[in-house]
Amino acid sequence: MRLVLQKVKDVSSKYPVIRGMVSYAVIWPIGSLVQQTIAGVDQYDYARAARFCLFGSCYVAPTLHTWLKVAVQMFPKKTLASAFTKGVVEQFTYTPFAMTSFFFGMSILEGRTVERSIQEVKDKFIPTYKVAVCVWPVLQTFNYMFVPEKNRIVFASFCSLIWTIFLAYMHHLRMQQAELENKAKQLNSA
């Protein structure tokens, strides 16, 4: 057992993106399930949680890992000003890309058309982005300033638990609104 744990530690040290992928594979589906619990669903949608797992681990973790590497190269100093700059620059470079990818990608994974997925991005990008610019620069400034580079993606994944719950809420908000509108139409026609 000790040998296996040492191998896991060696691989995660050599390839930190794998550590991030594993943490996102756990954190993002948990975020989806928590959001479903808060929404009061009668039965969990495990396929939805699996989509969050797939998207978080195979897309978000590698792209975030790449951004974190680029940010360190662009702003190599480890000062508060540099950390803050990285956090702010992220809001204008990586975050719009990540949010657009999330809404479009999750819609496609749900089997929606490209046109409907594009509409999802148009409907939800601005309200979500407004919240992101209030939250992520602070978290990422802390991340760049105090978290060792090898653990930054893991730190971001733990911070993203609450963020993922919010994203899941935003993503499924339209579906809930459509259901309410259909029920209202049915009541009006009866």
mmCIF file of C-alpha atoms in Angstrom:
data_model
loop_
_atom_site.group_PDB
_atom_site.id
_atom_site.type_symbol
_atom_site.label_atom_id
_atom_site.label_comp_id
_atom_site.label_asym_id
_atom_site.label_seq_id
_atom_site.Cartn_x
_atom_site.Cartn_y
_atom_site.Cartn_z
ATOM 1 C CA MET A 1 0.000 0.000 0.000
ATOM 2 C CA ARG A 2 2.818 2.361 0.845
ATOM 3 C CA LEU A 3 4.350 1.792 -2.608
ATOM 4 C CA VAL A 4 1.037 2.636 -4.305
ATOM 5 C CA LEU A 5 0.671 5.853 -2.304
ATOM 6 C CA GLN A 6 4.248 6.811 -3.149
ATOM 7 C CA LYS A 7 3.552 6.225 -6.872
ATOM 8 C CA VAL A 8 0.421 8.373 -6.677
ATOM 9 C CA LYS A 9 2.401 11.121 -4.944
ATOM 10 C CA ASP A 10 5.182 10.895 -7.536
ATOM 11 C CA VAL A 11 2.770 11.088 -10.476
ATOM 12 C CA SER A 12 0.832 13.990 -8.980
ATOM 13 C CA SER A 13 4.070 15.851 -8.291
ATOM 14 C CA LYS A 14 5.387 15.237 -11.777
ATOM 15 C CA TYR A 15 2.036 16.023 -13.461
ATOM 16 C CA PRO A 16 0.138 18.556 -11.305
ATOM 17 C CA VAL A 17 -2.639 18.760 -13.888
ATOM 18 C CA ILE A 18 -3.650 15.230 -12.841
ATOM 19 C CA ARG A 19 -4.073 16.376 -9.243
ATOM 20 C CA GLY A 20 -6.322 19.150 -10.536
ATOM 21 C CA MET A 21 -8.272 16.763 -12.761
ATOM 22 C CA VAL A 22 -8.931 14.439 -9.827
ATOM 23 C CA SER A 23 -10.033 17.284 -7.566
ATOM 24 C CA TYR A 24 -12.388 18.658 -10.248
ATOM 25 C CA ALA A 25 -13.723 15.139 -10.898
ATOM 26 C CA VAL A 26 -14.837 15.102 -7.258
ATOM 27 C CA ILE A 27 -15.718 18.752 -6.560
ATOM 28 C CA TRP A 28 -17.826 19.537 -9.648
ATOM 29 C CA PRO A 29 -20.287 16.634 -9.394
ATOM 30 C CA ILE A 30 -20.628 17.345 -5.668
ATOM 31 C CA GLY A 31 -21.476 20.937 -6.598
ATOM 32 C CA SER A 32 -24.140 19.676 -8.996
ATOM 33 C CA LEU A 33 -25.651 17.380 -6.355
ATOM 34 C CA VAL A 34 -25.640 20.145 -3.730
ATOM 35 C CA GLN A 35 -27.384 22.488 -6.173
ATOM 36 C CA GLN A 36 -29.993 19.805 -6.850
ATOM 37 C CA THR A 37 -30.485 19.360 -3.097
ATOM 38 C CA ILE A 38 -30.952 23.109 -2.614
ATOM 39 C CA ALA A 39 -33.428 23.127 -5.518
ATOM 40 C CA GLY A 40 -35.407 20.424 -3.704
ATOM 41 C CA VAL A 41 -35.423 17.784 -6.432
ATOM 42 C CA ASP A 42 -37.326 14.591 -5.714
ATOM 43 C CA GLN A 43 -34.717 12.430 -7.417
ATOM 44 C CA TYR A 44 -31.083 13.271 -8.128
ATOM 45 C CA ASP A 45 -30.051 13.611 -11.747
ATOM 46 C CA TYR A 46 -26.854 11.562 -11.656
ATOM 47 C CA ALA A 47 -26.364 12.018 -15.399
ATOM 48 C CA ARG A 48 -26.156 15.762 -14.777
ATOM 49 C CA ALA A 49 -23.598 15.177 -12.008
ATOM 50 C CA ALA A 50 -21.638 12.936 -14.389
ATOM 51 C CA ARG A 51 -21.610 15.711 -17.011
ATOM 52 C CA PHE A 52 -20.226 18.083 -14.391
ATOM 53 C CA CYS A 53 -17.571 15.489 -13.522
ATOM 54 C CA LEU A 54 -16.601 15.047 -17.167
ATOM 55 C CA PHE A 55 -16.546 18.759 -17.955
ATOM 56 C CA GLY A 56 -14.749 19.763 -14.763
ATOM 57 C CA SER A 57 -12.064 17.097 -14.894
ATOM 58 C CA CYS A 58 -11.407 16.862 -18.628
ATOM 59 C CA TYR A 59 -11.905 20.488 -19.639
ATOM 60 C CA VAL A 60 -11.806 22.970 -16.753
ATOM 61 C CA ALA A 61 -8.839 21.469 -14.891
ATOM 62 C CA PRO A 62 -6.508 21.315 -17.940
ATOM 63 C CA THR A 63 -7.469 24.783 -19.196
ATOM 64 C CA LEU A 64 -7.125 26.303 -15.729
ATOM 65 C CA HIS A 65 -3.794 24.548 -15.259
ATOM 66 C CA THR A 66 -2.598 26.085 -18.527
ATOM 67 C CA TRP A 67 -3.827 29.549 -17.530
ATOM 68 C CA LEU A 68 -2.085 29.309 -14.142
ATOM 69 C CA LYS A 69 1.185 28.424 -15.889
ATOM 70 C CA VAL A 70 0.797 31.306 -18.346
ATOM 71 C CA ALA A 71 -0.026 33.763 -15.540
ATOM 72 C CA VAL A 72 3.133 32.827 -13.635
ATOM 73 C CA GLN A 73 5.192 33.336 -16.789
ATOM 74 C CA MET A 74 3.576 36.705 -17.517
ATOM 75 C CA PHE A 75 3.876 37.970 -13.940
ATOM 76 C CA PRO A 76 6.647 35.955 -12.262
ATOM 77 C CA LYS A 77 7.011 38.041 -9.086
ATOM 78 C CA LYS A 78 5.411 36.745 -5.912
ATOM 79 C CA THR A 79 4.202 40.044 -4.522
ATOM 80 C CA LEU A 80 0.741 41.191 -3.564
ATOM 81 C CA ALA A 81 0.645 43.539 -6.567
ATOM 82 C CA SER A 82 1.643 40.752 -8.949
ATOM 83 C CA ALA A 83 -0.856 38.316 -7.408
ATOM 84 C CA PHE A 84 -3.633 40.905 -7.661
ATOM 85 C CA THR A 85 -2.679 41.669 -11.269
ATOM 86 C CA LYS A 86 -2.880 37.971 -12.158
ATOM 87 C CA GLY A 87 -6.311 37.745 -10.519
ATOM 88 C CA VAL A 88 -7.623 40.777 -12.380
ATOM 89 C CA VAL A 89 -6.089 39.807 -15.736
ATOM 90 C CA GLU A 90 -7.717 36.404 -15.327
ATOM 91 C CA GLN A 91 -11.124 38.104 -15.212
ATOM 92 C CA PHE A 92 -10.616 39.591 -18.653
ATOM 93 C CA THR A 93 -8.861 36.653 -20.310
ATOM 94 C CA TYR A 94 -9.559 33.223 -18.847
ATOM 95 C CA THR A 95 -12.907 33.799 -17.117
ATOM 96 C CA PRO A 96 -14.933 34.858 -20.201
ATOM 97 C CA PHE A 97 -13.490 31.893 -22.102
ATOM 98 C CA ALA A 98 -14.246 29.512 -19.217
ATOM 99 C CA MET A 99 -17.823 30.708 -18.680
ATOM 100 C CA THR A 100 -18.658 30.675 -22.379
ATOM 101 C CA SER A 101 -17.217 27.179 -22.631
ATOM 102 C CA PHE A 102 -19.192 26.057 -19.585
ATOM 103 C CA PHE A 103 -22.602 27.206 -20.742
ATOM 104 C CA PHE A 104 -22.047 26.097 -24.342
ATOM 105 C CA GLY A 105 -20.332 22.825 -23.444
ATOM 106 C CA MET A 106 -22.845 21.747 -20.810
ATOM 107 C CA SER A 107 -25.713 22.500 -23.182
ATOM 108 C CA ILE A 108 -24.097 20.396 -25.907
ATOM 109 C CA LEU A 109 -23.465 17.573 -23.396
ATOM 110 C CA GLU A 110 -27.180 17.698 -22.569
ATOM 111 C CA GLY A 111 -28.003 17.137 -26.231
ATOM 112 C CA ARG A 112 -29.137 20.649 -27.097
ATOM 113 C CA THR A 113 -28.604 22.132 -30.529
ATOM 114 C CA VAL A 114 -25.740 24.497 -31.298
ATOM 115 C CA GLU A 115 -28.218 27.357 -31.735
ATOM 116 C CA ARG A 116 -29.838 26.703 -28.365
ATOM 117 C CA SER A 117 -26.408 26.369 -26.737
ATOM 118 C CA ILE A 118 -25.364 29.735 -28.178
ATOM 119 C CA GLN A 119 -28.574 31.257 -26.807
ATOM 120 C CA GLU A 120 -27.732 29.801 -23.393
ATOM 121 C CA VAL A 121 -24.408 31.665 -23.481
ATOM 122 C CA LYS A 122 -26.139 34.901 -24.530
ATOM 123 C CA ASP A 123 -28.724 34.609 -21.759
ATOM 124 C CA LYS A 124 -26.428 33.695 -18.881
ATOM 125 C CA PHE A 125 -22.966 35.077 -19.571
ATOM 126 C CA ILE A 126 -23.436 38.668 -18.360
ATOM 127 C CA PRO A 127 -25.291 37.896 -15.095
ATOM 128 C CA THR A 128 -22.770 35.182 -14.234
ATOM 129 C CA TYR A 129 -19.786 37.325 -15.191
ATOM 130 C CA LYS A 130 -20.991 40.132 -12.919
ATOM 131 C CA VAL A 131 -20.771 37.763 -9.971
ATOM 132 C CA ALA A 132 -17.431 36.297 -11.107
ATOM 133 C CA VAL A 133 -15.654 39.658 -11.132
ATOM 134 C CA CYS A 134 -16.649 40.169 -7.503
ATOM 135 C CA VAL A 135 -15.461 36.755 -6.323
ATOM 136 C CA TRP A 136 -12.573 35.350 -8.338
ATOM 137 C CA PRO A 137 -10.034 38.196 -8.275
ATOM 138 C CA VAL A 138 -9.988 37.983 -4.463
ATOM 139 C CA LEU A 139 -9.706 34.197 -4.395
ATOM 140 C CA GLN A 140 -7.071 34.079 -7.109
ATOM 141 C CA THR A 141 -5.031 36.860 -5.499
ATOM 142 C CA PHE A 142 -4.905 34.722 -2.358
ATOM 143 C CA ASN A 143 -4.109 31.663 -4.488
ATOM 144 C CA TYR A 144 -1.190 33.331 -6.286
ATOM 145 C CA MET A 145 0.146 34.917 -3.112
ATOM 146 C CA PHE A 146 -0.069 32.144 -0.529
ATOM 147 C CA VAL A 147 -0.621 28.766 -2.213
ATOM 148 C CA PRO A 148 2.377 26.844 -3.561
ATOM 149 C CA GLU A 149 2.286 26.587 -7.355
ATOM 150 C CA LYS A 150 1.832 22.806 -7.336
ATOM 151 C CA ASN A 151 -1.376 23.175 -5.266
ATOM 152 C CA ARG A 152 -2.970 26.163 -6.993
ATOM 153 C CA ILE A 153 -5.322 24.192 -9.210
ATOM 154 C CA VAL A 154 -6.441 22.119 -6.210
ATOM 155 C CA PHE A 155 -7.074 25.308 -4.199
ATOM 156 C CA ALA A 156 -9.065 26.722 -7.113
ATOM 157 C CA SER A 157 -11.085 23.500 -7.321
ATOM 158 C CA PHE A 158 -12.061 23.716 -3.648
ATOM 159 C CA CYS A 159 -13.035 27.362 -4.079
ATOM 160 C CA SER A 160 -15.019 26.322 -7.112
ATOM 161 C CA LEU A 161 -17.326 24.118 -5.032
ATOM 162 C CA ILE A 162 -19.480 27.134 -4.146
ATOM 163 C CA TRP A 163 -18.923 28.561 -7.627
ATOM 164 C CA THR A 164 -20.031 25.284 -9.223
ATOM 165 C CA ILE A 165 -23.206 25.297 -7.176
ATOM 166 C CA PHE A 166 -23.833 28.807 -8.500
ATOM 167 C CA LEU A 167 -23.009 27.761 -12.093
ATOM 168 C CA ALA A 168 -25.319 24.754 -11.797
ATOM 169 C CA TYR A 169 -28.041 27.058 -10.535
ATOM 170 C CA MET A 170 -27.507 29.521 -13.387
ATOM 171 C CA HIS A 171 -27.367 26.738 -15.980
ATOM 172 C CA HIS A 172 -30.605 25.104 -14.837
ATOM 173 C CA LEU A 173 -32.409 28.353 -14.065
ATOM 174 C CA ARG A 174 -33.715 28.580 -17.642
ATOM 175 C CA MET A 175 -35.105 25.044 -17.482
ATOM 176 C CA GLN A 176 -36.952 25.853 -14.254
ATOM 177 C CA GLN A 177 -38.338 29.078 -15.739
ATOM 178 C CA ALA A 178 -39.571 27.182 -18.827
ATOM 179 C CA GLU A 179 -41.318 24.614 -16.619
ATOM 180 C CA LEU A 180 -43.068 27.387 -14.662
ATOM 181 C CA GLU A 181 -44.154 29.105 -17.875
ATOM 182 C CA ASN A 182 -45.575 25.815 -19.223
ATOM 183 C CA LYS A 183 -47.524 25.233 -16.003
ATOM 184 C CA ALA A 184 -48.905 28.787 -16.146
ATOM 185 C CA LYS A 185 -50.005 28.263 -19.759
ATOM 186 C CA GLN A 186 -51.715 25.020 -18.816
ATOM 187 C CA LEU A 187 -53.554 26.698 -15.950
ATOM 188 C CA ASN A 188 -54.632 29.610 -18.161
ATOM 189 C CA SER A 189 -55.920 27.309 -20.895
ATOM 190 C CA ALA A 190 -57.906 25.190 -18.423
#
